Amino acid sequence: MPTGSLSSAGCSKMPEAPIFDLAGKRVWVAGHRGLVGSALVRRLARERCEVLTAGRDVADLRRRDDVDALYASLRPDVVILAAARVGGILANNSFPVDFLHDNLAIANNVIAGAAESGVEKLLFLGSSCIYPREAPQPIREEALLSAPLEPTNEWYAVAKIAGLKLCQAYRRQYGCDFISAMPTNLYGPGDNFDIASAHVIPGLLAKVRKAMEDDARTIEVWGTGRPRREFLYVDDLADALVHLLRHYSDEPPINVGTGSEVTIADLAWTICEAAGYSGGLQFDTSRPDGTMRKLLDVSRLHGLGWRAGTSLRDGIARTWLWYLDAHDSVVRDARVTA
Ligand code: GFB
């Protein structure tokens, strides 16, 4: 059905009450193999719902035909759109077409398909990089589209802004219960540890592991070390998203973060300590810093009754152990046999 002809036979009307019951619902986690999607599958296992997944071998979410066929076979009641092309500062800067085109296509296909197949509730995942580079800190949801974006990730940001606007548009025009969450920088088990495309925490963990294996005296940290970032452990995010599905039903996006930030230099020392690496840091200032601050105002989320529970130190320690196990590291073997 073309989007313009969507009628009340399409997406269901918004529920009267803001509490949405997941019990007995068929919940499709789009992007279940990624960092966020795999955490959602772990978290939803504790709910009385049926979790639906489909790998890339089954459907390419950039293709509308594939997505329509998937909706016909999965028949989800709820969709969590965690599928995206993601990457750290270097990948974002190097592959603008991939980050803009793929994320636009995925958002368009999955959101329109949800509306047309009568999905009761959809949660779209954005990112804190949707906010202006110079937004007042901590960043409130109202800062959206108030000033220019950070250039190192504007392609990704534009696609994510389009996705959240599409959710708002379906809510306004057709009454669809589509909501958006904007997480801060994430990390945890299941992350991408490839140094060239990783975000800073997995990137530095991978560098520490290599330095330990090679007996190197320093690791390279990109930029000046002065930018500040807020980091949320991915299992905390998954818990927050389930909370939002239950308790939130409105147009504005909701920020999801911890409310505290750390400099990249302090983060790098925390990572060295968690991994038991005694070497030093070498700052490569030829690499970009990106935005200098990106702290989310999480008062709306707190007002809805949710707060993050995992400290940065604990989250990094857990991620490090997961990484060593997953990558069958010599470091892990040395640690285990010591
Ligand atoms: O995590 P990250 O790549 O992304 O970089 P952004 C955060 C900061 O860490 C930057 C510094 O100042 C980097 O220069 N950094 C230091 C490193 N060492 C490293 C390293 O080894 N690897 C990496 N990757 N960074 C992302 C966006 O921006 O934020 C995404 O690119 C997304 O689109 C994400 O929105 C939330 O925080 O700068």
Short mmCIF file of C-alpha atoms and ligand atoms in Angstrom, two decimals:
data_model
loop_
_atom_site.label_atom_id
_atom_site.label_comp_id
_atom_site.label_asym_id
_atom_site.label_seq_id
_atom_site.Cartn_x
_atom_site.Cartn_y
_atom_site.Cartn_z
CA MET A 1 0.00 0.00 0.00
CA PRO A 2 1.53 3.38 -0.90
CA THR A 3 2.23 5.46 2.19
CA GLY A 4 -0.09 8.26 1.06
CA SER A 5 -3.08 5.93 1.03
CA LEU A 6 -2.49 4.56 4.51
CA SER A 7 -5.79 4.57 6.36
CA SER A 8 -7.01 3.61 9.79
CA ALA A 9 -6.70 0.04 8.50
CA GLY A 10 -2.91 0.60 8.72
CA CYS A 11 -1.17 1.30 12.00
CA SER A 12 -3.21 0.91 15.13
CA LYS A 13 -4.50 3.95 17.01
CA MET A 14 -2.50 5.28 19.94
CA PRO A 15 -3.43 3.56 23.19
CA GLU A 16 -5.57 5.54 25.64
CA ALA A 17 -3.24 4.88 28.57
CA PRO A 18 0.53 5.45 28.36
CA ILE A 19 1.39 2.02 29.81
CA PHE A 20 2.00 -0.47 27.04
CA ASP A 21 1.86 -4.16 27.96
CA LEU A 22 4.49 -6.34 26.28
CA ALA A 23 2.98 -9.61 27.50
CA GLY A 24 2.13 -11.94 24.63
CA LYS A 25 3.42 -9.47 22.02
CA ARG A 26 5.50 -10.45 19.00
CA VAL A 27 8.54 -8.13 19.22
CA TRP A 28 10.85 -7.79 16.22
CA VAL A 29 14.35 -6.61 17.12
CA ALA A 30 15.69 -5.26 13.83
CA GLY A 31 19.49 -5.46 13.99
CA HIS A 32 19.61 -8.24 16.60
CA ARG A 33 23.26 -9.12 15.91
CA GLY A 34 24.56 -5.62 16.63
CA LEU A 35 25.68 -4.07 19.92
CA VAL A 36 22.23 -2.70 20.81
CA GLY A 37 20.14 -5.45 19.21
CA SER A 38 21.95 -8.27 21.00
CA ALA A 39 21.53 -6.47 24.34
CA LEU A 40 17.81 -6.07 23.58
CA VAL A 41 17.47 -9.79 22.88
CA ARG A 42 19.14 -10.51 26.27
CA ARG A 43 16.84 -8.04 28.05
CA LEU A 44 13.60 -9.11 26.32
CA ALA A 45 14.25 -12.72 27.32
CA ARG A 46 13.06 -11.60 30.79
CA GLU A 47 9.71 -10.39 29.41
CA ARG A 48 6.69 -12.52 28.59
CA CYS A 49 6.88 -11.60 24.91
CA GLU A 50 8.00 -13.45 21.80
CA VAL A 51 11.27 -12.09 20.38
CA LEU A 52 11.52 -12.17 16.57
CA THR A 53 14.76 -11.81 14.63
CA ALA A 54 15.87 -12.07 11.02
CA GLY A 55 19.47 -12.02 9.82
CA ARG A 56 21.00 -10.21 6.87
CA ASP A 57 20.84 -13.49 4.92
CA VAL A 58 17.02 -13.29 5.16
CA ALA A 59 16.48 -9.59 4.47
CA ASP A 60 18.53 -6.58 3.42
CA LEU A 61 16.76 -3.78 5.28
CA ARG A 62 17.94 -1.26 2.68
CA ARG A 63 15.58 -2.96 0.19
CA ARG A 64 11.89 -2.20 0.53
CA ASP A 65 10.82 -5.51 -1.05
CA ASP A 66 12.84 -7.48 1.49
CA VAL A 67 11.38 -5.48 4.35
CA ASP A 68 7.78 -5.90 3.12
CA ALA A 69 8.30 -9.66 2.79
CA LEU A 70 9.74 -9.74 6.29
CA TYR A 71 6.72 -7.95 7.77
CA ALA A 72 4.45 -10.44 6.00
CA SER A 73 6.28 -13.41 7.48
CA LEU A 74 7.12 -12.09 10.98
CA ARG A 75 3.81 -10.26 11.65
CA PRO A 76 5.27 -8.26 14.58
CA ASP A 77 3.14 -6.30 17.05
CA VAL A 78 6.15 -4.28 18.21
CA VAL A 79 9.29 -3.21 16.34
CA ILE A 80 12.54 -1.95 17.85
CA LEU A 81 14.64 -0.43 15.09
CA ALA A 82 18.21 -1.04 16.26
CA ALA A 83 19.57 -1.84 12.77
CA ALA A 84 21.89 0.82 11.38
CA ARG A 85 25.23 1.38 9.74
CA VAL A 86 27.32 2.63 12.66
CA GLY A 87 30.95 3.45 13.29
CA GLY A 88 33.37 5.68 15.11
CA ILE A 89 34.70 9.08 14.15
CA LEU A 90 37.03 7.79 11.42
CA ALA A 91 34.47 5.54 9.71
CA ASN A 92 31.82 8.28 9.79
CA ASN A 93 34.21 10.74 8.24
CA SER A 94 35.45 8.33 5.57
CA PHE A 95 32.21 6.78 4.25
CA PRO A 96 29.59 9.56 4.04
CA VAL A 97 27.45 7.80 1.41
CA ASP A 98 27.21 4.59 3.40
CA PHE A 99 26.26 6.40 6.60
CA LEU A 100 23.67 8.66 4.94
CA HIS A 101 22.17 6.41 2.28
CA ASP A 102 22.02 3.14 4.22
CA ASN A 103 20.60 4.68 7.37
CA LEU A 104 17.98 6.66 5.43
CA ALA A 105 16.91 3.55 3.52
CA ILE A 106 16.71 1.36 6.64
CA ALA A 107 14.67 3.96 8.54
CA ASN A 108 12.34 4.63 5.62
CA ASN A 109 11.65 0.96 4.87
CA VAL A 110 11.23 -0.28 8.42
CA ILE A 111 9.13 2.67 9.67
CA ALA A 112 6.84 2.85 6.62
CA GLY A 113 6.51 -0.96 6.59
CA ALA A 114 5.53 -0.93 10.28
CA ALA A 115 2.79 1.61 9.67
CA GLU A 116 1.42 -0.24 6.68
CA SER A 117 1.40 -3.63 8.39
CA GLY A 118 -0.43 -2.41 11.50
CA VAL A 119 2.41 -2.55 14.02
CA GLU A 120 1.11 -1.37 17.42
CA LYS A 121 4.30 0.26 18.66
CA LEU A 122 7.68 1.11 17.13
CA LEU A 123 10.79 2.40 18.87
CA PHE A 124 13.38 4.13 16.67
CA LEU A 125 16.97 4.39 17.87
CA GLY A 126 18.86 7.58 17.05
CA SER A 127 22.02 9.00 18.54
CA SER A 128 23.21 11.98 20.57
CA CYS A 129 25.04 13.22 17.45
CA ILE A 130 21.69 14.47 16.07
CA TYR A 131 22.12 17.54 18.26
CA PRO A 132 23.99 20.69 17.17
CA ARG A 133 27.74 20.77 17.66
CA GLU A 134 27.49 23.86 19.89
CA ALA A 135 24.30 22.88 21.73
CA PRO A 136 24.12 24.18 25.33
CA GLN A 137 25.23 21.42 27.75
CA PRO A 138 23.72 19.23 29.04
CA ILE A 139 21.76 18.86 25.80
CA ARG A 140 18.01 19.01 26.10
CA GLU A 141 15.73 17.35 23.54
CA GLU A 142 14.58 20.83 22.44
CA ALA A 143 18.06 21.54 21.00
CA LEU A 144 17.20 19.43 17.93
CA LEU A 145 17.65 21.39 14.67
CA SER A 146 18.54 24.62 16.47
CA ALA A 147 22.08 25.05 14.98
CA PRO A 148 24.64 23.33 12.65
CA LEU A 149 25.77 19.73 13.23
CA GLU A 150 29.25 18.36 14.05
CA PRO A 151 30.88 17.82 10.60
CA THR A 152 32.61 14.48 11.44
CA ASN A 153 29.25 12.76 11.79
CA GLU A 154 26.70 14.94 10.01
CA TRP A 155 25.83 12.24 7.43
CA TYR A 156 24.81 9.78 10.11
CA ALA A 157 23.09 12.53 12.08
CA VAL A 158 21.00 13.71 9.12
CA ALA A 159 19.76 10.14 8.52
CA LYS A 160 18.89 9.71 12.20
CA ILE A 161 17.07 13.06 12.28
CA ALA A 162 15.08 11.98 9.21
CA GLY A 163 14.16 8.70 10.96
CA LEU A 164 12.89 10.40 14.09
CA LYS A 165 10.97 12.95 12.00
CA LEU A 166 9.36 10.12 10.05
CA CYS A 167 8.16 8.60 13.34
CA GLN A 168 6.73 11.97 14.35
CA ALA A 169 5.08 12.35 10.94
CA TYR A 170 3.36 8.94 11.16
CA ARG A 171 2.16 9.80 14.67
CA ARG A 172 0.73 13.15 13.48
CA GLN A 173 -0.80 12.01 10.21
CA TYR A 174 -1.95 8.48 11.07
CA GLY A 175 -1.92 8.25 14.87
CA CYS A 176 0.83 5.60 14.92
CA ASP A 177 2.41 4.94 18.33
CA PHE A 178 5.98 5.42 17.09
CA ILE A 179 8.56 6.78 19.55
CA SER A 180 12.27 7.68 19.35
CA ALA A 181 15.12 7.31 21.83
CA MET A 182 18.45 9.16 21.49
CA PRO A 183 21.19 7.23 23.28
CA THR A 184 24.52 8.74 24.22
CA ASN A 185 27.79 6.98 23.21
CA LEU A 186 27.35 3.24 23.88
CA TYR A 187 29.73 0.39 24.65
CA GLY A 188 29.62 -3.18 25.90
CA PRO A 189 29.65 -6.84 24.85
CA GLY A 190 29.04 -7.34 21.13
CA ASP A 191 30.72 -4.08 20.11
CA ASN A 192 32.94 -3.65 17.04
CA PHE A 193 36.61 -3.91 18.05
CA ASP A 194 38.14 -3.21 14.65
CA ILE A 195 40.48 -0.27 15.38
CA ALA A 196 39.80 1.58 12.11
CA SER A 197 36.01 1.60 12.41
CA ALA A 198 35.41 1.23 16.17
CA HIS A 199 34.15 3.80 18.64
CA VAL A 200 36.61 4.97 21.26
CA ILE A 201 36.06 2.36 24.04
CA PRO A 202 36.34 -0.78 21.89
CA GLY A 203 39.06 0.95 19.81
CA LEU A 204 41.20 1.61 22.89
CA LEU A 205 40.51 -1.86 24.35
CA ALA A 206 41.72 -3.40 21.09
CA LYS A 207 44.83 -1.21 21.17
CA VAL A 208 45.55 -2.19 24.79
CA ARG A 209 45.18 -5.85 23.96
CA LYS A 210 47.62 -5.52 21.06
CA ALA A 211 50.07 -3.52 23.18
CA MET A 212 49.96 -6.23 25.89
CA GLU A 213 50.51 -8.97 23.33
CA ASP A 214 53.40 -7.06 21.70
CA ASP A 215 54.87 -5.75 24.97
CA ALA A 216 54.48 -2.20 23.64
CA ARG A 217 55.11 0.66 26.10
CA THR A 218 52.35 2.99 24.89
CA ILE A 219 48.99 2.99 23.13
CA GLU A 220 47.95 5.65 20.66
CA VAL A 221 44.99 7.83 21.63
CA TRP A 222 43.46 9.90 18.84
CA GLY A 223 43.08 13.65 19.23
CA THR A 224 44.07 15.79 22.21
CA GLY A 225 42.37 13.72 24.92
CA ARG A 226 40.44 16.86 25.95
CA PRO A 227 36.98 16.13 24.45
CA ARG A 228 34.40 14.89 26.93
CA ARG A 229 31.99 12.07 26.32
CA GLU A 230 29.16 10.38 28.18
CA PHE A 231 29.15 6.57 27.99
CA LEU A 232 26.25 4.21 28.61
CA TYR A 233 26.64 0.46 29.09
CA VAL A 234 24.55 -1.25 26.43
CA ASP A 235 22.62 -3.52 28.83
CA ASP A 236 21.52 -0.38 30.67
CA LEU A 237 20.32 1.03 27.35
CA ALA A 238 18.32 -2.13 26.60
CA ASP A 239 16.65 -1.84 30.02
CA ALA A 240 15.84 1.83 29.37
CA LEU A 241 14.31 0.99 25.98
CA VAL A 242 11.99 -1.62 27.48
CA HIS A 243 11.00 1.00 30.07
CA LEU A 244 10.26 3.53 27.31
CA LEU A 245 8.19 1.02 25.35
CA ARG A 246 6.03 0.61 28.44
CA HIS A 247 5.85 4.16 29.69
CA TYR A 248 6.38 6.58 26.81
CA SER A 249 4.09 7.49 23.97
CA ASP A 250 4.70 10.95 22.52
CA GLU A 251 6.34 12.87 19.66
CA PRO A 252 9.57 14.30 21.13
CA PRO A 253 12.63 12.01 21.23
CA ILE A 254 13.84 10.94 24.69
CA ASN A 255 17.53 11.23 25.61
CA VAL A 256 19.05 8.09 27.13
CA GLY A 257 22.30 8.51 29.06
CA THR A 258 23.92 8.52 32.47
CA GLY A 259 24.08 12.29 33.01
CA SER A 260 27.85 12.24 33.63
CA GLU A 261 30.86 12.67 31.36
CA VAL A 262 34.59 11.97 31.29
CA THR A 263 37.51 13.32 29.25
CA ILE A 264 38.97 10.99 26.63
CA ALA A 265 42.32 11.10 28.50
CA ASP A 266 40.67 9.98 31.77
CA LEU A 267 38.72 7.34 29.87
CA ALA A 268 41.97 6.00 28.36
CA TRP A 269 43.56 5.72 31.84
CA THR A 270 40.46 3.93 33.16
CA ILE A 271 40.69 1.48 30.26
CA CYS A 272 44.40 0.80 30.93
CA GLU A 273 43.64 0.22 34.60
CA ALA A 274 40.67 -2.09 33.94
CA ALA A 275 42.78 -4.17 31.55
CA GLY A 276 45.82 -4.24 33.85
CA TYR A 277 48.01 -2.47 31.27
CA SER A 278 50.84 -0.45 32.83
CA GLY A 279 52.04 1.36 29.67
CA GLY A 280 51.47 5.01 28.79
CA LEU A 281 49.35 7.08 26.39
CA GLN A 282 50.54 8.78 23.23
CA PHE A 283 48.17 11.41 21.84
CA ASP A 284 47.98 11.67 18.03
CA THR A 285 46.77 15.23 17.53
CA SER A 286 46.66 14.79 13.75
CA ARG A 287 43.41 12.85 14.36
CA PRO A 288 40.14 14.73 14.87
CA ASP A 289 38.69 15.43 18.32
CA GLY A 290 35.16 15.69 16.95
CA THR A 291 32.73 17.57 19.11
CA MET A 292 34.26 18.78 22.40
CA ARG A 293 31.25 17.97 24.62
CA LYS A 294 28.14 15.85 24.13
CA LEU A 295 26.46 15.43 27.50
CA LEU A 296 22.76 14.63 27.38
CA ASP A 297 20.19 16.15 29.69
CA VAL A 298 18.42 13.04 30.97
CA SER A 299 15.85 14.73 33.20
CA ARG A 300 12.93 13.59 31.03
CA LEU A 301 14.10 9.98 31.28
CA HIS A 302 14.55 10.32 35.04
CA GLY A 303 11.06 11.83 35.21
CA LEU A 304 9.75 8.66 33.53
CA GLY A 305 11.31 6.62 36.36
CA TRP A 306 14.50 5.21 34.85
CA ARG A 307 18.20 5.70 35.79
CA ALA A 308 21.40 3.99 34.58
CA GLY A 309 22.86 1.45 37.02
CA THR A 310 26.29 0.42 35.69
CA SER A 311 29.39 2.48 36.53
CA LEU A 312 31.88 3.21 33.74
CA ARG A 313 34.57 1.22 35.56
CA ASP A 314 32.35 -1.89 35.93
CA GLY A 315 31.05 -1.63 32.39
CA ILE A 316 34.57 -1.39 30.94
CA ALA A 317 35.78 -4.33 33.05
CA ARG A 318 32.87 -6.49 31.81
CA THR A 319 33.43 -5.42 28.22
CA TRP A 320 37.15 -6.22 28.47
CA LEU A 321 36.43 -9.76 29.74
CA TRP A 322 33.83 -10.31 27.02
CA TYR A 323 36.30 -9.10 24.38
CA LEU A 324 39.07 -11.42 25.55
CA ASP A 325 36.71 -14.39 25.60
CA ALA A 326 35.25 -13.55 22.20
CA HIS A 327 38.63 -13.04 20.58
CA ASP A 328 40.45 -15.94 22.14
CA SER A 329 43.25 -13.62 23.11
CA VAL A 330 46.78 -14.55 24.05
CA VAL A 331 46.38 -11.95 26.82
CA ARG A 332 43.41 -13.87 28.19
CA ASP A 333 45.37 -17.12 28.06
CA ALA A 334 48.26 -15.46 29.90
CA ARG A 335 45.83 -14.11 32.51
CA VAL A 336 44.07 -17.42 32.94
CA THR A 337 47.26 -19.46 33.29
CA ALA A 338 48.97 -16.90 35.58
O1 GFB B 1 33.82 7.18 19.87
P1 GFB B 1 34.25 8.08 18.78
O2 GFB B 1 34.84 7.45 17.60
O3 GFB B 1 33.05 8.95 18.27
O4 GFB B 1 35.35 9.10 19.35
P2 GFB B 1 32.38 10.37 18.55
C1 GFB B 1 35.20 9.78 20.58
C2 GFB B 1 36.48 10.55 20.90
O5 GFB B 1 37.52 9.64 21.24
C3 GFB B 1 37.02 11.42 19.76
C4 GFB B 1 38.69 9.97 20.54
O6 GFB B 1 37.51 12.62 20.31
C5 GFB B 1 38.17 10.57 19.23
O7 GFB B 1 39.18 11.35 18.59
N1 GFB B 1 39.55 8.78 20.40
C6 GFB B 1 40.74 8.60 20.99
C7 GFB B 1 39.26 7.69 19.67
N2 GFB B 1 41.28 7.42 20.64
C8 GFB B 1 40.37 6.81 19.83
C9 GFB B 1 40.35 5.55 19.17
O8 GFB B 1 41.27 4.73 19.25
N3 GFB B 1 39.24 5.27 18.43
C10 GFB B 1 38.19 6.15 18.32
N4 GFB B 1 37.12 5.81 17.58
N5 GFB B 1 38.21 7.37 18.92
C11 GFB B 1 30.50 9.27 17.24
C12 GFB B 1 29.95 9.36 15.85
O9 GFB B 1 31.25 10.37 17.45
O10 GFB B 1 29.48 9.27 18.20
C13 GFB B 1 28.90 8.36 15.61
O11 GFB B 1 31.01 9.21 14.95
C14 GFB B 1 27.93 8.22 16.76
O12 GFB B 1 28.22 8.73 14.47
C15 GFB B 1 28.60 8.20 18.10
O13 GFB B 1 27.02 9.29 16.73
C16 GFB B 1 27.63 8.24 19.24
O14 GFB B 1 31.80 10.43 19.92
O15 GFB B 1 33.31 11.50 18.23
#
